[in-house]
Short mmCIF file of C-alpha atoms in Angstrom, two decimals:
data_model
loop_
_atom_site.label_atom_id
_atom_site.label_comp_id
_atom_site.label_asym_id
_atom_site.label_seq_id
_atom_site.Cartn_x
_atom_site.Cartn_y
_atom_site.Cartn_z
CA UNK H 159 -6.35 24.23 -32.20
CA UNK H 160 -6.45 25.31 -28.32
CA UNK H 161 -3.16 26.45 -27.06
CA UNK H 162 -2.63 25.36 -23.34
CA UNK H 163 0.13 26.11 -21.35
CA UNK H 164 0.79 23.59 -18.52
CA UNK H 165 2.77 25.33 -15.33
CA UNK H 166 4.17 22.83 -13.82
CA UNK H 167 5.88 19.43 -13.89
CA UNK H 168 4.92 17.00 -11.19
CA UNK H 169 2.79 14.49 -11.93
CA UNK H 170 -0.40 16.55 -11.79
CA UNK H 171 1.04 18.76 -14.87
CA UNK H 172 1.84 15.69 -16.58
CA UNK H 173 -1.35 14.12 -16.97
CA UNK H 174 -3.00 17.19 -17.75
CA UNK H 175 -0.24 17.77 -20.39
CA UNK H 176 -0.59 14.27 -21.87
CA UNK H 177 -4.50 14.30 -21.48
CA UNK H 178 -4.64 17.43 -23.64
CA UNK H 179 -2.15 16.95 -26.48
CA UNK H 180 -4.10 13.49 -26.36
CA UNK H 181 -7.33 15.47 -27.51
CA UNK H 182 -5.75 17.57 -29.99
CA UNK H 183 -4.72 20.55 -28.02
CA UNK H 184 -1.05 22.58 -28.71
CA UNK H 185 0.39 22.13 -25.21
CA UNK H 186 3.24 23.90 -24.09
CA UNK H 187 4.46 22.24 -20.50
CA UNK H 188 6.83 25.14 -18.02
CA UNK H 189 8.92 23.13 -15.01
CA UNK H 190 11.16 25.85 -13.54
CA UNK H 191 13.70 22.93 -12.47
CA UNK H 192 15.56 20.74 -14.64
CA UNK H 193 13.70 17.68 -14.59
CA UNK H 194 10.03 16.31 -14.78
CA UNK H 195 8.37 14.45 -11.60
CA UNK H 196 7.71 17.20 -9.50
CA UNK H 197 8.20 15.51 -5.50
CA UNK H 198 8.78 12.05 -6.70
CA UNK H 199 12.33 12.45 -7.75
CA UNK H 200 15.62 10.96 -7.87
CA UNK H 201 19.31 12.34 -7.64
CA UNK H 202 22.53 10.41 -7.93
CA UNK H 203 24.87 10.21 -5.03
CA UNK H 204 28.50 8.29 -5.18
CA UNK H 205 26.78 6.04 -7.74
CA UNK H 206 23.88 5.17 -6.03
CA UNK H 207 20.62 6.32 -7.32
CA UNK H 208 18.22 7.73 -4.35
CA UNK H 209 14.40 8.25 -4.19
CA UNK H 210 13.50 11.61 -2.43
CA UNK H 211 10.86 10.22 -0.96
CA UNK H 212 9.35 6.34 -0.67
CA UNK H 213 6.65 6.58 -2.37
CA UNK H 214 3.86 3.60 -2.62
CA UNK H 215 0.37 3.18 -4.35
CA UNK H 216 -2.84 0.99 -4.20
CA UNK H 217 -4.82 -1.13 -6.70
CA UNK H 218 -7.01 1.22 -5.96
CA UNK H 219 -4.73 4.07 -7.26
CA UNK H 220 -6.65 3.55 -10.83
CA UNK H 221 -5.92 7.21 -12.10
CA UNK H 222 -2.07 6.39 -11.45
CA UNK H 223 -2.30 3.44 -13.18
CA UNK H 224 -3.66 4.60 -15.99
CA UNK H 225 -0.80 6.98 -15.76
CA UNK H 226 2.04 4.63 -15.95
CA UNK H 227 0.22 2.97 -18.71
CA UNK H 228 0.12 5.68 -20.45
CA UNK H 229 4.10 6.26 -19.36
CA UNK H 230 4.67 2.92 -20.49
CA UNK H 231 6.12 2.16 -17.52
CA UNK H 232 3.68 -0.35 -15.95
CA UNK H 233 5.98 -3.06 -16.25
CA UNK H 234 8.56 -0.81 -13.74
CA UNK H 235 6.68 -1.37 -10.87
CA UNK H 236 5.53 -4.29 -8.48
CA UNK H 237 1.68 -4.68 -7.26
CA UNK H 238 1.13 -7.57 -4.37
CA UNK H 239 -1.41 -10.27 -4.97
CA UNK H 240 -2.96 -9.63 -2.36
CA UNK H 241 -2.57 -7.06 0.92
CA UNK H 242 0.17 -7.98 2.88
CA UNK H 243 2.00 -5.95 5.72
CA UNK H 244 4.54 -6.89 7.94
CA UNK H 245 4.85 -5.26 10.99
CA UNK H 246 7.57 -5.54 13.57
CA UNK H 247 7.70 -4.02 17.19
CA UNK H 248 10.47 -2.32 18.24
CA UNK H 249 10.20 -3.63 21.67
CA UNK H 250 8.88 -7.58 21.53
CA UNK H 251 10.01 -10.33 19.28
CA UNK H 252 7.45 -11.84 16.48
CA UNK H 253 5.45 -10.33 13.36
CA UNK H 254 2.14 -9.15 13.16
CA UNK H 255 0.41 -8.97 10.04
CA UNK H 256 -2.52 -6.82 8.47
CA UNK H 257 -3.10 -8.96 5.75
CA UNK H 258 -6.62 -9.77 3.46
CA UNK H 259 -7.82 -13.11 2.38
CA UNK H 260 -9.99 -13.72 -1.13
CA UNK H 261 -13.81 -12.97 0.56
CA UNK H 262 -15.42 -10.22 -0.17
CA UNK H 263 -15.56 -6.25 1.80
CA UNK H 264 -15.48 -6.31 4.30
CA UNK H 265 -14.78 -9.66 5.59
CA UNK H 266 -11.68 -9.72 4.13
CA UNK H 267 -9.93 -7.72 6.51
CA UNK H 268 -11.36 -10.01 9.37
CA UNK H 269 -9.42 -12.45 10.49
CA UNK H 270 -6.44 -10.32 9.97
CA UNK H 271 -7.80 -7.76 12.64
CA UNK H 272 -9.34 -10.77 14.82
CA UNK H 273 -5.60 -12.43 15.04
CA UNK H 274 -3.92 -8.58 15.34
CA UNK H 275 -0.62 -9.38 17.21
CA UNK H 276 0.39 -5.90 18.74
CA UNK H 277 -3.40 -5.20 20.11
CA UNK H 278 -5.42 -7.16 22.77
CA UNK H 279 -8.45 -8.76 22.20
CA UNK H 280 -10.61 -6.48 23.14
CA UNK H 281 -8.72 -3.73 20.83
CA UNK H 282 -9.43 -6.21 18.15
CA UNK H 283 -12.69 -6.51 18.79
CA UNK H 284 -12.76 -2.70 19.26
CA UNK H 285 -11.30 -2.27 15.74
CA UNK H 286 -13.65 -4.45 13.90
CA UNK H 287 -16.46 -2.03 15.44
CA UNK H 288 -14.46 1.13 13.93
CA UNK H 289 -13.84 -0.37 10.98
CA UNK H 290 -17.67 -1.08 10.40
CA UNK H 291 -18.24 2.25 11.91
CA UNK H 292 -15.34 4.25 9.59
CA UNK H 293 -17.41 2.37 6.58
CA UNK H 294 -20.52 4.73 7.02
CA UNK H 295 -18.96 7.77 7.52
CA UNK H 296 -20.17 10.63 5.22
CA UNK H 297 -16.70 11.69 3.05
CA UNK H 298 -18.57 14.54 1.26
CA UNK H 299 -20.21 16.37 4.15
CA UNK H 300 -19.15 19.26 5.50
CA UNK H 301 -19.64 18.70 9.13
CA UNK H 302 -17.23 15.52 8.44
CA UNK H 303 -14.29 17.41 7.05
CA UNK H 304 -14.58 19.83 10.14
CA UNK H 305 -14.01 16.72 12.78
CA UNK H 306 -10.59 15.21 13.46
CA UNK H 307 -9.85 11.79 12.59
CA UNK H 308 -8.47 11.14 16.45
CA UNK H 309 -11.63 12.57 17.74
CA UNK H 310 -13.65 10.49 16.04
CA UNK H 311 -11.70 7.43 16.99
CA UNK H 312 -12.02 8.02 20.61
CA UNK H 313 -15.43 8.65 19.97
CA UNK H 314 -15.68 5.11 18.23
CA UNK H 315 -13.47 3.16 21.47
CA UNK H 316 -10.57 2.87 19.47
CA UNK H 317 -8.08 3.69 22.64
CA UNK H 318 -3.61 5.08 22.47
CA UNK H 319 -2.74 1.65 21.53
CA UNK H 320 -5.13 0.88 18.95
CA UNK H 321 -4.78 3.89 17.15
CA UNK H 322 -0.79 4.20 17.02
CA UNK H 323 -0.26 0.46 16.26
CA UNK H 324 -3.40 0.07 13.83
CA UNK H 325 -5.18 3.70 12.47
CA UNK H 326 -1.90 5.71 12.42
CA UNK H 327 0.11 2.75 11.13
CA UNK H 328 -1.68 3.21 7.87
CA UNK H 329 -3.15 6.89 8.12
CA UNK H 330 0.29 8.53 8.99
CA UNK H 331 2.01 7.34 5.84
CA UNK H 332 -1.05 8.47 3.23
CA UNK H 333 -2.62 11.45 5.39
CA UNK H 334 0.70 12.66 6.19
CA UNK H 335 -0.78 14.00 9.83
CA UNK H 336 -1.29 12.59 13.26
CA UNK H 337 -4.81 11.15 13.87
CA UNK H 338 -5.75 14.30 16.00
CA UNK H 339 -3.94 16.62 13.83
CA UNK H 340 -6.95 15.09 10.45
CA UNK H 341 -9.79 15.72 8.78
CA UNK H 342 -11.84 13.08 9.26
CA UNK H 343 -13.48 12.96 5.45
CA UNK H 344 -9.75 12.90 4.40
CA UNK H 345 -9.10 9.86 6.93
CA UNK H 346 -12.33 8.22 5.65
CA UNK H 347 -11.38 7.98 1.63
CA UNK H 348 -8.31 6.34 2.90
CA UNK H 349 -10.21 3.86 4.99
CA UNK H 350 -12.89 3.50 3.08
CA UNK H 351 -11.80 3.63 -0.52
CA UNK H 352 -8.61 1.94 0.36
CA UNK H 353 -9.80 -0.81 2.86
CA UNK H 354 -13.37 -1.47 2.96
CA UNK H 355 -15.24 -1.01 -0.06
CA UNK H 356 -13.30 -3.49 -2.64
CA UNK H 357 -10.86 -6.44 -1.52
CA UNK H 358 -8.53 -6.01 -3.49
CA UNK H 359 -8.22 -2.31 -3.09
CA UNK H 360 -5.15 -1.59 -0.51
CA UNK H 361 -2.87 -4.13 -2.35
CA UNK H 362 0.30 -2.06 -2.26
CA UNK H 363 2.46 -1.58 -5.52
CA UNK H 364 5.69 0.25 -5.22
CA UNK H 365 8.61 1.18 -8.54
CA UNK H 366 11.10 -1.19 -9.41
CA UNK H 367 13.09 1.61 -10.43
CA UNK H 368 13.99 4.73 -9.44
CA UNK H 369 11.69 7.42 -9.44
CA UNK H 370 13.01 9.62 -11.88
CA UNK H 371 12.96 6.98 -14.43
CA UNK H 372 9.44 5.86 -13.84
CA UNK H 373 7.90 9.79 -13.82
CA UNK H 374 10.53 12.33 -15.07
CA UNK H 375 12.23 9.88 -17.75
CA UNK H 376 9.22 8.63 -19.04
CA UNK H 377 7.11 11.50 -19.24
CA UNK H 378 9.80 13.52 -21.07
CA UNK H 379 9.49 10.47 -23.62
CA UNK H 380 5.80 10.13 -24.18
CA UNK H 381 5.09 14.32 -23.78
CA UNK H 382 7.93 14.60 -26.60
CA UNK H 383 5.87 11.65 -28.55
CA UNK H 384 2.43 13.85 -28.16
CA UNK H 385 3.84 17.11 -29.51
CA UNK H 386 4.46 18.39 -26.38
CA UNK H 387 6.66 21.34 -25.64
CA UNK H 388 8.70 20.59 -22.61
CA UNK H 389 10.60 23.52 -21.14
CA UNK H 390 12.58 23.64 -18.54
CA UNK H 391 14.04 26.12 -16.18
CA UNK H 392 11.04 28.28 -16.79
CA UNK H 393 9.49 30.11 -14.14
CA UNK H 394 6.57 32.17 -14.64
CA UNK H 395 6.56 34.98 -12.79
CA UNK H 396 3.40 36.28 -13.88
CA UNK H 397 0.34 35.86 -15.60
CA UNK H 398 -1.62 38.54 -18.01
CA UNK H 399 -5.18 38.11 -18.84
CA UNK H 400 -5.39 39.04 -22.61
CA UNK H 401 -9.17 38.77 -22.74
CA UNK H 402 -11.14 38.93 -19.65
CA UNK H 403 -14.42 38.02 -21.16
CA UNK H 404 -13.73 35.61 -23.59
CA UNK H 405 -10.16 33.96 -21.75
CA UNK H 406 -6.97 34.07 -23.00
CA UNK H 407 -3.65 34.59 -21.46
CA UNK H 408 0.24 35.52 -21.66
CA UNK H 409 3.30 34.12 -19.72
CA UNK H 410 6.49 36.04 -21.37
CA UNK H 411 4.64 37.41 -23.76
CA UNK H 412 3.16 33.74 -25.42
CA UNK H 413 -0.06 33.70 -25.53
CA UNK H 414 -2.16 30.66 -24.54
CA UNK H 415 -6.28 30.04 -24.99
CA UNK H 416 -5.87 28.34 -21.65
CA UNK H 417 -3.51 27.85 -18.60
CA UNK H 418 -3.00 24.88 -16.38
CA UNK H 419 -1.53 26.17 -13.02
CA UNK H 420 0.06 22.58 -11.50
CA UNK H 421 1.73 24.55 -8.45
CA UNK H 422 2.11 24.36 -4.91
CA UNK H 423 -0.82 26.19 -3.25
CA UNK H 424 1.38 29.24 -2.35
CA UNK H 425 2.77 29.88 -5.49
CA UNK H 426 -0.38 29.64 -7.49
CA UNK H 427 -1.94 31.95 -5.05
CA UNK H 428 0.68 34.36 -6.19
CA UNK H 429 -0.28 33.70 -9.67
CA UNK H 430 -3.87 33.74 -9.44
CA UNK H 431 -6.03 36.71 -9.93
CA UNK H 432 -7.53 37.78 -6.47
CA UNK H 433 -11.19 37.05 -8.14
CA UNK H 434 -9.95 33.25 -9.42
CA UNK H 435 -10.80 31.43 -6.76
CA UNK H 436 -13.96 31.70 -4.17
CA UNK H 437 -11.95 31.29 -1.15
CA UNK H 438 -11.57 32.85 2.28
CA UNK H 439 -8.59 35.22 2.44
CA UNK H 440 -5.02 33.74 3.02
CA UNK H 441 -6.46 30.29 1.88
CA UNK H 442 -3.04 29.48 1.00
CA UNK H 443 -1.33 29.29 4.10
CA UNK H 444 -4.08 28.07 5.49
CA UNK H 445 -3.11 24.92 3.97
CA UNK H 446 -0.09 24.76 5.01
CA UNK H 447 2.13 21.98 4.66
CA UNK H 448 3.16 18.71 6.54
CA UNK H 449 7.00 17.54 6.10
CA UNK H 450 8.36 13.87 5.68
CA UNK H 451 11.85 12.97 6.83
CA UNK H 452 13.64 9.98 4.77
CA UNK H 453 16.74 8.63 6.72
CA UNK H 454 18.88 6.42 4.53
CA UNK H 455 20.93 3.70 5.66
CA UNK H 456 23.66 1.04 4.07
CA UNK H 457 24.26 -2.01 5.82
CA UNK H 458 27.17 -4.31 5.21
CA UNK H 459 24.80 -7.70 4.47
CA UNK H 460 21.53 -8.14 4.33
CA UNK H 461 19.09 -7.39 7.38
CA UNK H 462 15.51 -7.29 6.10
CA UNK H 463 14.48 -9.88 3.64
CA UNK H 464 10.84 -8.30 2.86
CA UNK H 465 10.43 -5.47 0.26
CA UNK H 466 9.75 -3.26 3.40
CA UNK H 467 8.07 -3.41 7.04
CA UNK H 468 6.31 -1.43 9.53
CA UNK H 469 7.20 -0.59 13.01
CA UNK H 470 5.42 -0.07 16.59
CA UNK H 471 6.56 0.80 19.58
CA UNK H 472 9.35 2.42 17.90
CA UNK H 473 10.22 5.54 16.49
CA UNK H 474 10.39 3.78 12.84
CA UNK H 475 7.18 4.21 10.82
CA UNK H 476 7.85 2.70 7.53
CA UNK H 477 11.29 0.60 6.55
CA UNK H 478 11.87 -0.43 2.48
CA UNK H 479 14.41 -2.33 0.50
CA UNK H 480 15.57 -0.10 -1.88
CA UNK H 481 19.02 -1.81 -2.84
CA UNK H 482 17.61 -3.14 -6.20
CA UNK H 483 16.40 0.19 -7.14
CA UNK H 484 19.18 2.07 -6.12
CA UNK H 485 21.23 0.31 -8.14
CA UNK H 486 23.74 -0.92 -4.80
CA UNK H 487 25.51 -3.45 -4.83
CA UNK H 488 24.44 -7.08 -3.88
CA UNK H 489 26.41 -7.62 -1.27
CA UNK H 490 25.14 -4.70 0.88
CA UNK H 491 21.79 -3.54 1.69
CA UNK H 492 20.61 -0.11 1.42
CA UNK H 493 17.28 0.50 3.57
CA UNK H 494 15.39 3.81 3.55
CA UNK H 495 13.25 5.18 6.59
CA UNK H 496 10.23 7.14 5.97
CA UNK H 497 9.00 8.95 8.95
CA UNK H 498 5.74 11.19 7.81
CA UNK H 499 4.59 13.79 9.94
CA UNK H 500 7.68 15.02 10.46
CA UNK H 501 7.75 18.26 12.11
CA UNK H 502 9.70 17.49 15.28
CA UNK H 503 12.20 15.56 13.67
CA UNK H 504 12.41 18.31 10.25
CA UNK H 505 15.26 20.50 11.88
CA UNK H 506 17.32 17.46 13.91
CA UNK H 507 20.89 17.30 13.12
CA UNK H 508 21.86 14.10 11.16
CA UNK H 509 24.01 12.97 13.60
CA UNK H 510 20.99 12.98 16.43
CA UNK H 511 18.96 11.53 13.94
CA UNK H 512 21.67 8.59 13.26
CA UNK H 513 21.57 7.75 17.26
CA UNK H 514 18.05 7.39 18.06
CA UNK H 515 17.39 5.91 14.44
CA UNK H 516 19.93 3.02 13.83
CA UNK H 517 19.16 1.75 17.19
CA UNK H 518 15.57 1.44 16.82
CA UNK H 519 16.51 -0.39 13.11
CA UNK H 520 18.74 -2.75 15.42
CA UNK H 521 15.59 -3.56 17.34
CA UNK H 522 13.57 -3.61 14.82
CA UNK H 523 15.20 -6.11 12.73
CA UNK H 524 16.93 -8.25 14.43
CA UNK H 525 19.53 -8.81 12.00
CA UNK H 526 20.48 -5.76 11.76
CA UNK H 527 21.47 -6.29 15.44
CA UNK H 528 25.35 -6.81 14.75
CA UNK H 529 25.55 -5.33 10.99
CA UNK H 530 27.99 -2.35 10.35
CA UNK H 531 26.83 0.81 9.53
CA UNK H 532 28.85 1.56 5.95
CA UNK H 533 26.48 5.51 5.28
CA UNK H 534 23.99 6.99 7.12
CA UNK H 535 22.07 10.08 5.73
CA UNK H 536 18.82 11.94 5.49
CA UNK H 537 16.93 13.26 3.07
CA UNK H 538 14.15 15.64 3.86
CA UNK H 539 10.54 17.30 2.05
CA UNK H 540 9.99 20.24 4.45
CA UNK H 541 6.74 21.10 2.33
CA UNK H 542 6.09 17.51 1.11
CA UNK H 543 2.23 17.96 1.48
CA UNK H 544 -0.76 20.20 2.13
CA UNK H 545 -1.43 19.78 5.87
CA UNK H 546 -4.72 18.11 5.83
CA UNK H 547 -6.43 19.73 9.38
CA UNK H 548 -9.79 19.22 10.04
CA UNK H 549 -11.91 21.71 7.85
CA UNK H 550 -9.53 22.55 5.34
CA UNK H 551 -11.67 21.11 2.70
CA UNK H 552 -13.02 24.63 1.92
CA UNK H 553 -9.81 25.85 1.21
CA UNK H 554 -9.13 23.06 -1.96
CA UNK H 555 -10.54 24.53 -4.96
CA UNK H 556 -11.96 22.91 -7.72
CA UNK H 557 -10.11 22.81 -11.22
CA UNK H 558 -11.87 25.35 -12.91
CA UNK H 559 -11.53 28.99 -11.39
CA UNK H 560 -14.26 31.87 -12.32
CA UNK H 561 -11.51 33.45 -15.03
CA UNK H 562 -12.03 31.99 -18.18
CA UNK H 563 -9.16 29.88 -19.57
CA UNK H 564 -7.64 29.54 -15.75
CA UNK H 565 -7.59 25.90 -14.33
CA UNK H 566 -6.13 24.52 -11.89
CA UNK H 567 -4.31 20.99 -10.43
CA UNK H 568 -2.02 19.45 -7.74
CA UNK H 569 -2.98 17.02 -4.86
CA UNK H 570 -3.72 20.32 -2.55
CA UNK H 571 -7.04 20.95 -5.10
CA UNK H 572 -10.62 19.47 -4.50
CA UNK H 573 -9.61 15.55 -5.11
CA UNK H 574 -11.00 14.57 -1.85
CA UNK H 575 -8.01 12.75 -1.35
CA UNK H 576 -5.33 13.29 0.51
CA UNK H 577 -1.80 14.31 -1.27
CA UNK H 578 -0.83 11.17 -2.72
CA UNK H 579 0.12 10.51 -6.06
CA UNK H 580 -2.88 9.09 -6.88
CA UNK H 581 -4.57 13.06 -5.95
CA UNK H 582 -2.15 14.52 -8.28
CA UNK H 583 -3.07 12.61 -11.15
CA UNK H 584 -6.45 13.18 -10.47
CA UNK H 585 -6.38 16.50 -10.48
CA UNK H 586 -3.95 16.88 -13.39
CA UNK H 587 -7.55 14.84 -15.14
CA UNK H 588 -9.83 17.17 -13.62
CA UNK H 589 -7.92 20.78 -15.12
CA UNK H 590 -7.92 18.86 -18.51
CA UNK H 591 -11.44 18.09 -18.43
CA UNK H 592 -11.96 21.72 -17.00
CA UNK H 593 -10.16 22.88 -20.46
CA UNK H 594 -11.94 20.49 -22.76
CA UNK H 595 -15.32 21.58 -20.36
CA UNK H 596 -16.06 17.97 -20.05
CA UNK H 597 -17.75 17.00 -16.84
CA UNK H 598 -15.11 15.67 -14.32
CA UNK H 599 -15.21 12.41 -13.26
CA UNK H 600 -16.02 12.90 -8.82
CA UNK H 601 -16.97 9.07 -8.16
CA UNK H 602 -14.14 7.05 -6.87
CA UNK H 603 -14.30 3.92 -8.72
CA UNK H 604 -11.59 0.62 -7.56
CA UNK H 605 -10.76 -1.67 -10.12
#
């Protein structure tokens, strides 16, 4: 029986764990903090349970799904019918909506773009061209991955307005980057994987619970169920090759037939022989990483009365409803703000944050307009994601390294996607299939 150690918790270390100990293998899983879930956590404050982040998927999340299947949890969360997005301006009354009907890709996004309330009609018109245009974009080339996303929109008459009330309303909250600031190939699986290929793909599902009991909970109860070894608290410091030809390795003196790092990029490059990975020098921080900011707020009644809504003309990105999941009471309502890209706002004080945020809410949503404040706080990721710059692709590296019994996962590898969940757990199936040398799967495929 293979011995594998998984390093590594999130949710990129969980499927690899579950995926092996599902074919037989003796897995031993190593999360140096005292929980499971990796970034999409929970903590408990003055009995009110609170999301690190607000985290949301797609239909076309499929590797996720299959995740929380295999959880157990897929009754936890919610997945819309069909596509529906509400989205408010922060400076004129009324709702737009980006919202699909039941024909086929790409038509199904039409009307909804033809009937676009916060762009003009000739950005509408603009935007069907782009979105036609963003449809035959090359993902896998090189040459694609070294443009920038805002380039290629200006390129493609998609003007300032367009792209911050349209392209950034949807790219900023998966990409984690300003338009200019992308790849384009990252921009494009979005887009086109997500929008244009299948109709039913950019449904958004989100947890009915909170985090930590849809990843960490659950995934302590079904890794205990498949023999795995869960320890916590355990930081590996090092690892030692026992057999360079054939494989083999030792953390603390254990030794494993294979290893599973499921790390952030720095720290597995500080774990990594220096002949692991083909990569330039310093491929590590040239990653880097993108921040997210979550403010929290608790009103005294009820002022949204959607599961969440996005903003323009404001300095709001995304708003949710996370009373039910918090476990708050009733009779308030607890909203969370996710602002993505963060690095302006990363080091503002709370109480600056407070004044330029719970105004824009007020404008936002109108009832919020005369609702009392009863807690204000923030939250914040300050590495939440890889920073996904145009040609970073050749610093991702694949799942299997060139030492025998290495592998590697987390949403910063070769997914081709950006650093969602949905990368994670594919990646966490790509370093299992590296171990069990079965060919990985690299076609997207939306069901």
């Amino acid at each position: 029986m293979r011995r594998v150690a998984v390093v590594g918790g999130g949710l990129a270390g969980i499927t690899a764990a579950l995926r092996l100990a599902d074919a037989g293998c003796a897995v031993v899983l190593l999360e140096v903090r005292p929980k499971l879930g990796g970034l999409t956590h929970s903590f408990e404050r003055d009995g009110r349970w609170i999301d690190n982040g607000q985290h949301v998927f797609l239909r076309c999340c499929t590797s996720y799904l299959r995740l929380l299947d295999r959880l157990g949890v897929r009754d936890q969360v919610q997945l819309q019918r069909r596509l529906d997005v509400p989205v408010r301006s922060g400076q004129r009354a009324g709702v737009g909506r980006i919202r699909r009907n039941g024909m086929p890709a790409p038509l199904h996004l039409g009307p909804a773009l033809a009937t676009y309330r916060w762009l003009s009609m000739s950005e509408r018109a603009a935007a069907v061209r782009g979105a036609l245009a963003m449809g035959r974009v090359d993902r896998t080339a090189a040459e694609t991955d070294a443009q920038s996303f805002g380039g290629w929109l200006a390129a493609h008459g998609q003007d300032a307005r367009a792209v911050e009330a349209l392209w950034e309303l949807i790219g900023i909250a998966t990409l984690n980057s300003r338009a200019d600031d992308a790849s384009l190939a990252v921009a494009a699986t979005v887009f086109q994987v997500g929008l244009l290929e299948r109709s039913d793909a950019a449904d958004i599902g989100w947890s009915l619970v909170p985090l930590q009991q849809l990843h960490g909970e659950a995934a302590a109860r079904a890794l205990t169920a498949a023999g795995v070894a869960v320890r916590l608290r355990a930081r590996v410091r090092a690892l030692d090759a026992v057999d360079a030809a054939d494989g083999g390795w030792a953390i603390e003196g254990e030794r494993y037939d294979d290893v599973v790092l499921a790390v952030p990029p720095a720290e597995a490059a500080g774990l990594l022989p220096d002949d692991a990975v083909d990569l330039p020098a310093g491929w590590a921080e040239a990653l880097g990483s993108s921040p997210i900011v979550n403010a929290h707020v608790v009103f005294d009644r009820v002022v949204l009365d959607e599961p969440f809504v996005a903003g323009v003309d404001s300095p709001l990105q995304w708003v949710f409803d996370r009373t039910v999941q918090s476990g708050s009471d009733r009779s308030e309502q607890y909203i969370a703000v996710s602002l993505s890209a963060a690095d302006k706002l990363i080091d503002t004080p709370v109480g600056e944050l407070r004044d330029v945020l719970v105004p824009a809410l007020r404008r936002l949503l109108p009832a919020a307009a005369d609702a009392r404040v009863k807690e204000f706080f923030v939250t914040r990721e300050r590495n939440a994601t890889f920073r996904p710059a145009p040609g970073t692709g050749r610093f991702r590296p694949g799942a299997t390294t060139s030492r025998p019994g290495l592998h590697l996962a987390g949403a910063w590898t070769a997914t081709g996607w950006p650093a969602t969940m949905e990368g994670a757990v594919r990646s966490g199936e790509s370093a299992a299939a590296s171990v069990l040398r079965l060919p990985a799967a690299t076609k997207d495929v939306v069901s």
